[in-house]
Amino acid sequence: MTEAVPLRPASTVMLVRDAPSDIEVFMLQRTTNAVFASGMYVFPGGRVDDVDGSAELDELCDGMSDAEASDLLRVPRGGLSYWVAAIRECFEEAGVLLARDARGEYVSLSDADSQSRFNELRHQVHEGGVSLAEVCRREGLRLAVDSIRYVSHWITPVGEKRRFDTRFFVAVAPPSQDPLHDDKETIASLWVTPSDALARAKRGELAMIPPTIANLEFLAPHRSSSEAVDAAQRIGVPTPILPKLRFDADGRVVGIVFPDDPAYRELE
């Protein structure tokens, strides 16, 4: 229950697509056996691993250097690894690969052969048998980091057993790829409008943690995927959000307080 709990870097990406009169975002339900956010509806994402910062992956990224990414994240180095992690986790958890072929187009998974091949690669990357860099080299792909916009920065409160320093991103889903949960870390998935997701969360139908709700609130006013991505671009450098836990006299957590709450400064 101290600040000694290490912060683990993490990335999450909101995949959005156009619906007839609104946008939809792809969400996954985490397994009830998960150590963190069990049973919760989330966006594809996870920890930033050491492999995400490898030099060979940096060379396979389109439109952004590590220096540019690090400046945007306000870190001394390794910023590009957050974008790479977002792509890798999206591939592992949702089967969507944000990468372009030699023609500069998103990789297409519209035929049965490519679906089968990339589904196998997806599981191999997750299990560590194949690296994302190897997938790119085999298939002649480059990572579309320049299509992924930085939206928000959330830090798990002090006092939690596991703490994450999470960057949230948004990207338009590739047109010829259909996301699907992996039936391992995630057990269900759906496309849903942000407004509907928020309403269902309020009714208790979809369990969510506060950062997920806040990022859905960011998406809700936008009526097209391009509008949402443009809005994220205008944010620039998001202000980090570090909620605080409120405890009772017996040391039990009784609530979460956010920076815009007047009581925030009163808490240690």
Tab-separated table of N, CA, C and O in Angstrom, residues 9 29 44-45 53 64 71 98 102 116 124 134 140-141 148 175 189 193 205-206 209 229 233 237 244 251 263:
chain	number	residue	atom	x	y	z
A	9	PRO	N	4.751	0.420	-17.541
A	9	PRO	CA	4.275	1.131	-18.735
A	9	PRO	C	3.292	0.275	-19.516
A	9	PRO	O	3.481	-0.938	-19.655
A	29	GLN	N	-14.056	-7.979	-23.426
A	29	GLN	CA	-14.272	-8.283	-22.014
A	29	GLN	C	-13.132	-9.167	-21.520
A	29	GLN	O	-12.866	-10.241	-22.068
A	44	PRO	N	-8.366	-2.955	-26.583
A	44	PRO	CA	-7.155	-3.774	-26.714
A	44	PRO	C	-5.944	-3.042	-26.148
A	44	PRO	O	-5.744	-1.852	-26.397
A	45	GLY	N	-5.146	-3.754	-25.386
A	45	GLY	CA	-3.974	-3.115	-24.803
A	45	GLY	C	-3.292	-3.985	-23.773
A	45	GLY	O	-3.767	-5.069	-23.426
A	53	GLY	N	10.659	-1.974	-27.722
A	53	GLY	CA	11.609	-0.888	-27.923
A	53	GLY	C	12.849	-1.295	-28.690
A	53	GLY	O	13.855	-0.570	-28.687
A	64	MET	N	7.055	8.262	-37.764
A	64	MET	CA	7.384	8.799	-36.449
A	64	MET	C	8.686	8.181	-35.954
A	64	MET	O	8.872	6.967	-36.031
A	71	ASP	N	9.220	12.883	-27.259
A	71	ASP	CA	8.889	14.269	-26.975
A	71	ASP	C	7.397	14.432	-26.693
A	71	ASP	O	6.993	15.163	-25.780
A	98	LEU	N	-2.281	-3.162	-37.354
A	98	LEU	CA	-2.175	-1.812	-37.897
A	98	LEU	C	-0.829	-1.672	-38.607
A	98	LEU	O	0.134	-1.106	-38.082
A	102	ALA	N	3.554	-3.033	-49.107
A	102	ALA	CA	4.468	-2.278	-49.969
A	102	ALA	C	3.756	-1.201	-50.769
A	102	ALA	O	4.375	-0.220	-51.201
A	116	SER	N	-6.328	-17.188	-41.969
A	116	SER	CA	-5.748	-18.321	-41.255
A	116	SER	C	-4.281	-18.072	-40.920
A	116	SER	O	-3.826	-18.348	-39.801
A	124	GLN	N	1.253	-16.865	-32.285
A	124	GLN	CA	2.692	-17.070	-32.125
A	124	GLN	C	3.351	-15.842	-31.503
A	124	GLN	O	4.254	-15.970	-30.669
A	134	GLU	N	9.542	-9.975	-36.946
A	134	GLU	CA	9.607	-11.095	-37.890
A	134	GLU	C	8.366	-11.143	-38.765
A	134	GLU	O	8.447	-11.429	-39.966
A	140	GLY	N	6.358	-8.349	-45.517
A	140	GLY	CA	6.666	-7.100	-46.204
A	140	GLY	C	5.836	-5.937	-45.705
A	140	GLY	O	5.311	-5.150	-46.506
A	141	LEU	N	5.719	-5.791	-44.384
A	141	LEU	CA	4.851	-4.779	-43.778
A	141	LEU	C	5.642	-3.755	-42.972
A	141	LEU	O	6.763	-4.019	-42.531
A	148	ILE	N	-1.894	6.436	-35.558
A	148	ILE	CA	-2.369	6.234	-34.185
A	148	ILE	C	-2.149	7.519	-33.396
A	148	ILE	O	-1.028	8.012	-33.283
A	175	PRO	N	-10.058	-1.389	-42.925
A	175	PRO	CA	-11.337	-1.790	-43.526
A	175	PRO	C	-11.456	-3.279	-43.839
A	175	PRO	O	-12.560	-3.807	-43.898
A	189	SER	N	-16.425	-9.857	-27.099
A	189	SER	CA	-16.081	-8.610	-27.780
A	189	SER	C	-17.315	-8.055	-28.458
A	189	SER	O	-18.285	-8.777	-28.722
A	193	THR	N	-21.418	1.896	-30.041
A	193	THR	CA	-21.225	3.344	-30.062
A	193	THR	C	-20.788	3.786	-28.671
A	193	THR	O	-21.207	3.190	-27.660
A	205	GLU	N	-24.683	-3.012	-17.097
A	205	GLU	CA	-24.621	-4.116	-18.063
A	205	GLU	C	-23.198	-4.398	-18.524
A	205	GLU	O	-22.859	-5.546	-18.846
A	206	LEU	N	-22.371	-3.365	-18.608
A	206	LEU	CA	-20.977	-3.506	-19.001
A	206	LEU	C	-20.114	-2.936	-17.878
A	206	LEU	O	-20.177	-1.733	-17.599
A	209	ILE	N	-13.714	0.227	-15.832
A	209	ILE	CA	-12.929	1.017	-14.895
A	209	ILE	C	-12.955	2.480	-15.346
A	209	ILE	O	-13.247	2.771	-16.514
A	229	VAL	N	-10.264	11.039	-34.646
A	229	VAL	CA	-8.811	11.028	-34.775
A	229	VAL	C	-8.273	12.460	-34.846
A	229	VAL	O	-7.243	12.789	-34.234
A	233	GLN	N	-5.665	14.467	-32.301
A	233	GLN	CA	-4.475	15.163	-32.781
A	233	GLN	C	-4.379	16.553	-32.166
A	233	GLN	O	-3.287	17.039	-31.842
A	237	VAL	N	-0.333	17.265	-25.981
A	237	VAL	CA	0.216	16.484	-24.872
A	237	VAL	C	-0.822	16.431	-23.759
A	237	VAL	O	-1.067	17.434	-23.085
A	244	LYS	N	-6.709	9.346	-6.725
A	244	LYS	CA	-6.291	8.944	-5.384
A	244	LYS	C	-7.375	8.077	-4.758
A	244	LYS	O	-8.560	8.269	-5.027
A	251	GLY	N	-8.828	1.394	7.054
A	251	GLY	CA	-7.917	1.172	5.939
A	251	GLY	C	-8.538	0.552	4.722
A	251	GLY	O	-7.825	0.146	3.801
A	263	ALA	N	-11.871	17.624	-3.134
A	263	ALA	CA	-11.274	16.849	-2.039
A	263	ALA	C	-9.922	16.250	-2.413
A	263	ALA	O	-9.220	15.714	-1.550
